[in-house]
Amino acid sequence: MTGVPASAAGGSPGAHGAPGSAATSGPQRDSHNGPQDGSQSEEKPPRGGKIAAAAVNQASLWNVANLLTMLRLVLVPGFVALMLADGGYDPAWRSLAWAAFAIAMITDLFDGHLARTYDLVTDFGKIADPIADKAIMGAALICLSGLGDLPWWVTIVILARELGITLMRFVVIRYGVIPASRGGKLKTLTQGVAVGMYVLALTGWLATLRFWVMAAAVVLTVVTGLDYVRQAIVLRRRGLAERAAVSEETEA
């Protein structure tokens, strides 16, 4: 959405009537005598072309996908402040905290899709998006455990899995990329629903229901984590085998 072709910014010679082009915006050329009106040839791009192109590339950082990621990062301290306001047990403040958490989770669903669909992927987005995801979820879990609403072992299991799998992806990236599985996406959704239910001051059967939703989230967290470890091992072995085969062919 924010990417502009270099030719539109004046960075491509082909957009300025280069020789041999089928159509030019300037006067017609004679093959021997140059432009018929004696004007200077437009072989070189405008003096400010490179500067304009660089400005467009830099502006691409402020695309809608990155703005959603930035919003999610900004929501983290706001969520914590709302969550802990008035001792952390006021239903009104907890409802506002839930709204901030819900907005963060919804933006998480859209920013990656927008970046891939409209070619808005940037280095900033690759780094900031997973950080924002882990930050909002980690902040919610730590706040809930700190207030005594959620056992600490649940928070430790979920955060250890999330951070461990993220580090593992970076380690094996030299051999290939581990794609997000359906189980992983279901895990993320279940975690979001469970944590959101704990953020709200629920009572009665809803409080019982949130316990079972969180139990399902923990199970999915562990199972999908083990599956990602299996995929990483297979990917690494395959990569090492391919490298060994290439090395043998080179030696032969």
PDB file of C-alpha atoms in Angstrom:
ATOM      1  CA  MET A   1       0.000   0.000   0.000  1.00  0.00           C
ATOM      2  CA  THR A   2       2.825   2.350   0.834  1.00  0.00           C
ATOM      3  CA  GLY A   3       5.405   0.984  -1.612  1.00  0.00           C
ATOM      4  CA  VAL A   4       5.824   3.223  -4.694  1.00  0.00           C
ATOM      5  CA  PRO A   5       7.692   1.969  -7.781  1.00  0.00           C
ATOM      6  CA  ALA A   6      11.071   3.582  -8.269  1.00  0.00           C
ATOM      7  CA  SER A   7       9.974   4.907 -11.634  1.00  0.00           C
ATOM      8  CA  ALA A   8       7.258   6.971  -9.980  1.00  0.00           C
ATOM      9  CA  ALA A   9       9.857   8.582  -7.730  1.00  0.00           C
ATOM     10  CA  GLY A  10      12.139   9.466 -10.625  1.00  0.00           C
ATOM     11  CA  GLY A  11      14.693   6.735  -9.893  1.00  0.00           C
ATOM     12  CA  SER A  12      14.400   4.717 -13.147  1.00  0.00           C
ATOM     13  CA  PRO A  13      15.974   5.959 -16.355  1.00  0.00           C
ATOM     14  CA  GLY A  14      13.326   4.153 -18.414  1.00  0.00           C
ATOM     15  CA  ALA A  15      10.704   6.623 -17.240  1.00  0.00           C
ATOM     16  CA  HIS A  16      12.571   9.610 -18.689  1.00  0.00           C
ATOM     17  CA  GLY A  17      12.717   8.855 -22.376  1.00  0.00           C
ATOM     18  CA  ALA A  18      15.801   6.635 -22.578  1.00  0.00           C
ATOM     19  CA  PRO A  19      17.012   5.881 -26.134  1.00  0.00           C
ATOM     20  CA  GLY A  20      15.262   2.970 -27.764  1.00  0.00           C
ATOM     21  CA  SER A  21      12.059   3.321 -25.768  1.00  0.00           C
ATOM     22  CA  ALA A  22       8.836   2.892 -27.735  1.00  0.00           C
ATOM     23  CA  ALA A  23       7.260   6.109 -26.482  1.00  0.00           C
ATOM     24  CA  THR A  24       8.631   9.219 -24.885  1.00  0.00           C
ATOM     25  CA  SER A  25       6.962  12.116 -23.174  1.00  0.00           C
ATOM     26  CA  GLY A  26       9.422  14.644 -24.679  1.00  0.00           C
ATOM     27  CA  PRO A  27       9.958  15.779 -28.298  1.00  0.00           C
ATOM     28  CA  GLN A  28      10.562  13.234 -31.086  1.00  0.00           C
ATOM     29  CA  ARG A  29      14.186  12.280 -31.634  1.00  0.00           C
ATOM     30  CA  ASP A  30      16.143  12.072 -34.889  1.00  0.00           C
ATOM     31  CA  SER A  31      18.418   9.012 -35.024  1.00  0.00           C
ATOM     32  CA  HIS A  32      21.394  11.131 -36.175  1.00  0.00           C
ATOM     33  CA  ASN A  33      20.891  14.637 -34.902  1.00  0.00           C
ATOM     34  CA  GLY A  34      19.337  14.098 -31.455  1.00  0.00           C
ATOM     35  CA  PRO A  35      16.186  15.996 -30.395  1.00  0.00           C
ATOM     36  CA  GLN A  36      14.702  17.986 -33.226  1.00  0.00           C
ATOM     37  CA  ASP A  37      14.210  21.112 -31.082  1.00  0.00           C
ATOM     38  CA  GLY A  38      17.822  21.122 -29.883  1.00  0.00           C
ATOM     39  CA  SER A  39      16.923  20.426 -26.232  1.00  0.00           C
ATOM     40  CA  GLN A  40      19.316  18.539 -23.989  1.00  0.00           C
ATOM     41  CA  SER A  41      19.108  14.759 -23.947  1.00  0.00           C
ATOM     42  CA  GLU A  42      17.271  13.216 -20.985  1.00  0.00           C
ATOM     43  CA  GLU A  43      19.679  10.321 -20.561  1.00  0.00           C
ATOM     44  CA  LYS A  44      20.221  10.954 -16.841  1.00  0.00           C
ATOM     45  CA  PRO A  45      17.494  10.807 -14.208  1.00  0.00           C
ATOM     46  CA  PRO A  46      16.569  14.018 -12.414  1.00  0.00           C
ATOM     47  CA  ARG A  47      19.064  15.203  -9.840  1.00  0.00           C
ATOM     48  CA  GLY A  48      16.677  14.509  -6.935  1.00  0.00           C
ATOM     49  CA  GLY A  49      15.571  11.065  -8.175  1.00  0.00           C
ATOM     50  CA  LYS A  50      17.694   9.012  -5.803  1.00  0.00           C
ATOM     51  CA  ILE A  51      16.748  11.193  -2.857  1.00  0.00           C
ATOM     52  CA  ALA A  52      13.055  10.839  -3.652  1.00  0.00           C
ATOM     53  CA  ALA A  53      13.335   7.062  -4.018  1.00  0.00           C
ATOM     54  CA  ALA A  54      15.146   6.808  -0.686  1.00  0.00           C
ATOM     55  CA  ALA A  55      12.429   8.898   0.962  1.00  0.00           C
ATOM     56  CA  VAL A  56       9.735   6.571  -0.398  1.00  0.00           C
ATOM     57  CA  ASN A  57      11.590   3.489   0.874  1.00  0.00           C
ATOM     58  CA  GLN A  58      12.001   5.060   4.295  1.00  0.00           C
ATOM     59  CA  ALA A  59       8.336   6.061   4.421  1.00  0.00           C
ATOM     60  CA  SER A  60       7.336   2.443   3.844  1.00  0.00           C
ATOM     61  CA  LEU A  61       8.143   1.837   7.521  1.00  0.00           C
ATOM     62  CA  TRP A  62       4.934   3.695   8.372  1.00  0.00           C
ATOM     63  CA  ASN A  63       2.583   1.269   6.669  1.00  0.00           C
ATOM     64  CA  VAL A  64      -0.659   0.053   8.213  1.00  0.00           C
ATOM     65  CA  ALA A  65       0.776  -3.310   9.300  1.00  0.00           C
ATOM     66  CA  ASN A  66       3.651  -1.697  11.203  1.00  0.00           C
ATOM     67  CA  LEU A  67       1.300   0.880  12.723  1.00  0.00           C
ATOM     68  CA  LEU A  68      -0.842  -1.937  14.125  1.00  0.00           C
ATOM     69  CA  THR A  69       2.274  -3.559  15.577  1.00  0.00           C
ATOM     70  CA  MET A  70       3.306  -0.243  17.152  1.00  0.00           C
ATOM     71  CA  LEU A  71      -0.186   0.126  18.596  1.00  0.00           C
ATOM     72  CA  ARG A  72       0.140  -3.296  20.192  1.00  0.00           C
ATOM     73  CA  LEU A  73       3.461  -2.323  21.757  1.00  0.00           C
ATOM     74  CA  VAL A  74       1.966   0.896  23.135  1.00  0.00           C
ATOM     75  CA  LEU A  75      -0.983  -1.037  24.572  1.00  0.00           C
ATOM     76  CA  VAL A  76       1.287  -3.204  26.752  1.00  0.00           C
ATOM     77  CA  PRO A  77       2.108  -0.584  29.433  1.00  0.00           C
ATOM     78  CA  GLY A  78      -1.441   0.748  29.183  1.00  0.00           C
ATOM     79  CA  PHE A  79      -2.830  -2.726  29.800  1.00  0.00           C
ATOM     80  CA  VAL A  80      -0.561  -3.258  32.815  1.00  0.00           C
ATOM     81  CA  ALA A  81      -1.599   0.094  34.302  1.00  0.00           C
ATOM     82  CA  LEU A  82      -5.293  -0.718  33.878  1.00  0.00           C
ATOM     83  CA  MET A  83      -4.842  -4.241  35.158  1.00  0.00           C
ATOM     84  CA  LEU A  84      -3.149  -3.148  38.385  1.00  0.00           C
ATOM     85  CA  ALA A  85      -5.233  -0.012  38.988  1.00  0.00           C
ATOM     86  CA  ASP A  86      -6.933   0.226  42.386  1.00  0.00           C
ATOM     87  CA  GLY A  87      -5.227  -2.914  43.658  1.00  0.00           C
ATOM     88  CA  GLY A  88      -6.029  -4.980  40.564  1.00  0.00           C
ATOM     89  CA  TYR A  89      -9.442  -6.259  41.664  1.00  0.00           C
ATOM     90  CA  ASP A  90     -11.822  -3.496  40.588  1.00  0.00           C
ATOM     91  CA  PRO A  91     -14.241  -4.925  37.973  1.00  0.00           C
ATOM     92  CA  ALA A  92     -14.421  -1.625  36.070  1.00  0.00           C
ATOM     93  CA  TRP A  93     -10.649  -1.338  35.669  1.00  0.00           C
ATOM     94  CA  ARG A  94     -10.412  -5.023  34.797  1.00  0.00           C
ATOM     95  CA  SER A  95     -13.005  -4.492  32.048  1.00  0.00           C
ATOM     96  CA  LEU A  96     -10.923  -1.667  30.582  1.00  0.00           C
ATOM     97  CA  ALA A  97      -7.832  -3.864  30.803  1.00  0.00           C
ATOM     98  CA  TRP A  98      -9.731  -6.592  28.950  1.00  0.00           C
ATOM     99  CA  ALA A  99     -10.638  -4.099  26.208  1.00  0.00           C
ATOM    100  CA  ALA A 100      -6.972  -3.154  25.781  1.00  0.00           C
ATOM    101  CA  PHE A 101      -5.995  -6.843  25.693  1.00  0.00           C
ATOM    102  CA  ALA A 102      -8.727  -7.625  23.153  1.00  0.00           C
ATOM    103  CA  ILE A 103      -7.603  -4.791  20.856  1.00  0.00           C
ATOM    104  CA  ALA A 104      -4.031  -6.060  21.043  1.00  0.00           C
ATOM    105  CA  MET A 105      -5.066  -9.614  20.157  1.00  0.00           C
ATOM    106  CA  ILE A 106      -7.255  -8.427  17.269  1.00  0.00           C
ATOM    107  CA  THR A 107      -4.434  -6.347  15.777  1.00  0.00           C
ATOM    108  CA  ASP A 108      -2.239  -9.429  16.034  1.00  0.00           C
ATOM    109  CA  LEU A 109      -4.647 -11.239  13.718  1.00  0.00           C
ATOM    110  CA  PHE A 110      -4.538  -8.504  11.075  1.00  0.00           C
ATOM    111  CA  ASP A 111      -1.041  -6.996  10.907  1.00  0.00           C
ATOM    112  CA  GLY A 112       0.724 -10.103   9.634  1.00  0.00           C
ATOM    113  CA  HIS A 113      -2.013 -10.812   7.092  1.00  0.00           C
ATOM    114  CA  LEU A 114      -1.920  -7.249   5.787  1.00  0.00           C
ATOM    115  CA  ALA A 115       1.871  -7.267   5.547  1.00  0.00           C
ATOM    116  CA  ARG A 116       1.914 -10.452   3.468  1.00  0.00           C
ATOM    117  CA  THR A 117      -1.116  -9.622   1.318  1.00  0.00           C
ATOM    118  CA  TYR A 118      -0.057  -6.088   0.363  1.00  0.00           C
ATOM    119  CA  ASP A 119       3.712  -6.638   0.363  1.00  0.00           C
ATOM    120  CA  LEU A 120       4.263  -4.488   3.446  1.00  0.00           C
ATOM    121  CA  VAL A 121       6.850  -6.756   5.071  1.00  0.00           C
ATOM    122  CA  THR A 122       9.711  -4.739   6.592  1.00  0.00           C
ATOM    123  CA  ASP A 123      12.699  -5.544   8.794  1.00  0.00           C
ATOM    124  CA  PHE A 124      11.036  -3.597  11.598  1.00  0.00           C
ATOM    125  CA  GLY A 125       7.897  -5.700  11.312  1.00  0.00           C
ATOM    126  CA  LYS A 126       9.831  -8.971  11.337  1.00  0.00           C
ATOM    127  CA  ILE A 127      11.437  -8.019  14.656  1.00  0.00           C
ATOM    128  CA  ALA A 128       8.697  -5.992  16.337  1.00  0.00           C
ATOM    129  CA  ASP A 129       5.729  -8.260  15.565  1.00  0.00           C
ATOM    130  CA  PRO A 130       6.872 -11.313  17.593  1.00  0.00           C
ATOM    131  CA  ILE A 131       8.114  -9.016  20.366  1.00  0.00           C
ATOM    132  CA  ALA A 132       4.687  -7.354  20.573  1.00  0.00           C
ATOM    133  CA  ASP A 133       2.950 -10.747  20.613  1.00  0.00           C
ATOM    134  CA  LYS A 134       5.068 -12.086  23.462  1.00  0.00           C
ATOM    135  CA  ALA A 135       4.952  -8.782  25.361  1.00  0.00           C
ATOM    136  CA  ILE A 136       1.170  -8.482  25.619  1.00  0.00           C
ATOM    137  CA  MET A 137       0.665 -12.160  26.456  1.00  0.00           C
ATOM    138  CA  GLY A 138       3.548 -12.195  28.935  1.00  0.00           C
ATOM    139  CA  ALA A 139       2.327  -9.013  30.631  1.00  0.00           C
ATOM    140  CA  ALA A 140      -1.164 -10.466  31.023  1.00  0.00           C
ATOM    141  CA  LEU A 141       0.058 -13.784  32.437  1.00  0.00           C
ATOM    142  CA  ILE A 142       2.490 -12.164  34.871  1.00  0.00           C
ATOM    143  CA  CYS A 143      -0.163  -9.723  36.097  1.00  0.00           C
ATOM    144  CA  LEU A 144      -2.678 -12.529  36.606  1.00  0.00           C
ATOM    145  CA  SER A 145      -0.179 -14.658  38.522  1.00  0.00           C
ATOM    146  CA  GLY A 146       1.006 -11.676  40.544  1.00  0.00           C
ATOM    147  CA  LEU A 147      -2.601 -10.978  41.585  1.00  0.00           C
ATOM    148  CA  GLY A 148      -3.122 -14.620  42.518  1.00  0.00           C
ATOM    149  CA  ASP A 149      -5.708 -15.298  39.803  1.00  0.00           C
ATOM    150  CA  LEU A 150      -3.538 -17.779  37.905  1.00  0.00           C
ATOM    151  CA  PRO A 151      -0.985 -20.304  39.222  1.00  0.00           C
ATOM    152  CA  TRP A 152       2.595 -19.308  38.515  1.00  0.00           C
ATOM    153  CA  TRP A 153       3.389 -22.702  36.976  1.00  0.00           C
ATOM    154  CA  VAL A 154       0.890 -21.988  34.186  1.00  0.00           C
ATOM    155  CA  THR A 155       2.596 -18.686  33.403  1.00  0.00           C
ATOM    156  CA  ILE A 156       6.042 -20.304  33.482  1.00  0.00           C
ATOM    157  CA  VAL A 157       5.012 -23.166  31.178  1.00  0.00           C
ATOM    158  CA  ILE A 158       3.437 -20.863  28.587  1.00  0.00           C
ATOM    159  CA  LEU A 159       6.214 -18.257  28.593  1.00  0.00           C
ATOM    160  CA  ALA A 160       8.982 -20.874  28.564  1.00  0.00           C
ATOM    161  CA  ARG A 161       7.362 -22.531  25.561  1.00  0.00           C
ATOM    162  CA  GLU A 162       6.866 -19.274  23.665  1.00  0.00           C
ATOM    163  CA  LEU A 163      10.390 -17.983  24.254  1.00  0.00           C
ATOM    164  CA  GLY A 164      11.975 -21.396  23.684  1.00  0.00           C
ATOM    165  CA  ILE A 165      10.253 -21.980  20.348  1.00  0.00           C
ATOM    166  CA  THR A 166      11.103 -18.452  19.190  1.00  0.00           C
ATOM    167  CA  LEU A 167      14.796 -18.995  19.962  1.00  0.00           C
ATOM    168  CA  MET A 168      14.703 -22.411  18.315  1.00  0.00           C
ATOM    169  CA  ARG A 169      13.320 -20.901  15.108  1.00  0.00           C
ATOM    170  CA  PHE A 170      16.285 -18.524  14.963  1.00  0.00           C
ATOM    171  CA  VAL A 171      18.721 -21.395  15.550  1.00  0.00           C
ATOM    172  CA  VAL A 172      17.409 -23.600  12.726  1.00  0.00           C
ATOM    173  CA  ILE A 173      16.630 -20.798  10.271  1.00  0.00           C
ATOM    174  CA  ARG A 174      19.878 -21.596   8.435  1.00  0.00           C
ATOM    175  CA  TYR A 175      18.296 -24.906   7.429  1.00  0.00           C
ATOM    176  CA  GLY A 176      14.832 -23.560   6.647  1.00  0.00           C
ATOM    177  CA  VAL A 177      11.729 -21.935   8.099  1.00  0.00           C
ATOM    178  CA  ILE A 178       9.329 -23.756  10.407  1.00  0.00           C
ATOM    179  CA  PRO A 179       5.852 -22.689   9.258  1.00  0.00           C
ATOM    180  CA  ALA A 180       3.065 -21.975  11.721  1.00  0.00           C
ATOM    181  CA  SER A 181       0.881 -25.062  12.043  1.00  0.00           C
ATOM    182  CA  ARG A 182      -2.872 -25.222  12.491  1.00  0.00           C
ATOM    183  CA  GLY A 183      -2.263 -26.465  16.002  1.00  0.00           C
ATOM    184  CA  GLY A 184      -0.079 -23.457  16.694  1.00  0.00           C
ATOM    185  CA  LYS A 185      -2.756 -21.067  15.440  1.00  0.00           C
ATOM    186  CA  LEU A 186      -5.387 -22.844  17.533  1.00  0.00           C
ATOM    187  CA  LYS A 187      -3.062 -22.590  20.540  1.00  0.00           C
ATOM    188  CA  THR A 188      -2.719 -18.832  20.049  1.00  0.00           C
ATOM    189  CA  LEU A 189      -6.485 -18.400  19.785  1.00  0.00           C
ATOM    190  CA  THR A 190      -7.165 -20.565  22.853  1.00  0.00           C
ATOM    191  CA  GLN A 191      -4.522 -18.736  24.889  1.00  0.00           C
ATOM    192  CA  GLY A 192      -6.031 -15.384  23.954  1.00  0.00           C
ATOM    193  CA  VAL A 193      -9.558 -16.465  24.893  1.00  0.00           C
ATOM    194  CA  ALA A 194      -8.430 -18.059  28.172  1.00  0.00           C
ATOM    195  CA  VAL A 195      -6.311 -15.104  29.286  1.00  0.00           C
ATOM    196  CA  GLY A 196      -9.079 -12.693  28.301  1.00  0.00           C
ATOM    197  CA  MET A 197     -11.549 -14.624  30.451  1.00  0.00           C
ATOM    198  CA  TYR A 198      -9.157 -14.466  33.396  1.00  0.00           C
ATOM    199  CA  VAL A 199      -8.650 -10.734  32.944  1.00  0.00           C
ATOM    200  CA  LEU A 200     -12.397 -10.200  33.331  1.00  0.00           C
ATOM    201  CA  ALA A 201     -13.784 -10.488  36.849  1.00  0.00           C
ATOM    202  CA  LEU A 202     -15.930 -13.545  36.100  1.00  0.00           C
ATOM    203  CA  THR A 203     -17.887 -15.505  38.684  1.00  0.00           C
ATOM    204  CA  GLY A 204     -20.086 -18.598  38.792  1.00  0.00           C
ATOM    205  CA  TRP A 205     -20.100 -21.009  35.891  1.00  0.00           C
ATOM    206  CA  LEU A 206     -18.086 -18.600  33.719  1.00  0.00           C
ATOM    207  CA  ALA A 207     -15.255 -18.789  36.243  1.00  0.00           C
ATOM    208  CA  THR A 208     -15.397 -22.572  35.975  1.00  0.00           C
ATOM    209  CA  LEU A 209     -15.478 -22.409  32.190  1.00  0.00           C
ATOM    210  CA  ARG A 210     -12.376 -20.224  32.019  1.00  0.00           C
ATOM    211  CA  PHE A 211     -10.495 -22.827  34.065  1.00  0.00           C
ATOM    212  CA  TRP A 212     -11.159 -25.486  31.431  1.00  0.00           C
ATOM    213  CA  VAL A 213     -10.361 -23.136  28.563  1.00  0.00           C
ATOM    214  CA  MET A 214      -7.013 -22.345  30.207  1.00  0.00           C
ATOM    215  CA  ALA A 215      -6.410 -26.077  30.731  1.00  0.00           C
ATOM    216  CA  ALA A 216      -6.974 -26.639  27.010  1.00  0.00           C
ATOM    217  CA  ALA A 217      -4.604 -23.752  26.230  1.00  0.00           C
ATOM    218  CA  VAL A 218      -1.873 -25.273  28.403  1.00  0.00           C
ATOM    219  CA  VAL A 219      -2.276 -28.682  26.744  1.00  0.00           C
ATOM    220  CA  LEU A 220      -2.119 -27.144  23.260  1.00  0.00           C
ATOM    221  CA  THR A 221       0.886 -25.072  24.324  1.00  0.00           C
ATOM    222  CA  VAL A 222       2.854 -28.162  25.368  1.00  0.00           C
ATOM    223  CA  VAL A 223       1.736 -30.425  22.488  1.00  0.00           C
ATOM    224  CA  THR A 224       2.399 -27.878  19.738  1.00  0.00           C
ATOM    225  CA  GLY A 225       5.704 -26.980  21.370  1.00  0.00           C
ATOM    226  CA  LEU A 226       6.856 -30.600  21.199  1.00  0.00           C
ATOM    227  CA  ASP A 227       5.669 -30.804  17.584  1.00  0.00           C
ATOM    228  CA  TYR A 228       7.741 -27.729  16.679  1.00  0.00           C
ATOM    229  CA  VAL A 229      10.782 -29.326  18.318  1.00  0.00           C
ATOM    230  CA  ARG A 230      10.212 -32.448  16.192  1.00  0.00           C
ATOM    231  CA  GLN A 231       9.957 -30.325  13.040  1.00  0.00           C
ATOM    232  CA  ALA A 232      13.148 -28.494  13.952  1.00  0.00           C
ATOM    233  CA  ILE A 233      15.049 -31.765  14.403  1.00  0.00           C
ATOM    234  CA  VAL A 234      13.798 -33.093  11.060  1.00  0.00           C
ATOM    235  CA  LEU A 235      14.622 -29.817   9.330  1.00  0.00           C
ATOM    236  CA  ARG A 236      18.140 -29.749  10.757  1.00  0.00           C
ATOM    237  CA  ARG A 237      18.845 -33.372   9.769  1.00  0.00           C
ATOM    238  CA  ARG A 238      17.572 -32.738   6.250  1.00  0.00           C
ATOM    239  CA  GLY A 239      19.680 -29.617   5.926  1.00  0.00           C
ATOM    240  CA  LEU A 240      22.819 -31.401   7.129  1.00  0.00           C
ATOM    241  CA  ALA A 241      22.170 -34.283   4.722  1.00  0.00           C
ATOM    242  CA  GLU A 242      21.758 -31.894   1.788  1.00  0.00           C
ATOM    243  CA  ARG A 243      24.973 -30.081   2.694  1.00  0.00           C
ATOM    244  CA  ALA A 244      26.831 -33.392   2.941  1.00  0.00           C
ATOM    245  CA  ALA A 245      25.510 -34.454  -0.476  1.00  0.00           C
ATOM    246  CA  VAL A 246      26.588 -31.156  -2.063  1.00  0.00           C
ATOM    247  CA  SER A 247      30.021 -31.481  -0.449  1.00  0.00           C
ATOM    248  CA  GLU A 248      30.447 -35.027  -1.819  1.00  0.00           C
ATOM    249  CA  GLU A 249      29.464 -33.913  -5.321  1.00  0.00           C
ATOM    250  CA  THR A 250      31.938 -31.046  -5.151  1.00  0.00           C
ATOM    251  CA  GLU A 251      34.779 -33.321  -4.057  1.00  0.00           C
ATOM    252  CA  ALA A 252      33.932 -35.847  -6.788  1.00  0.00           C
TER     253      ALA A 252
END
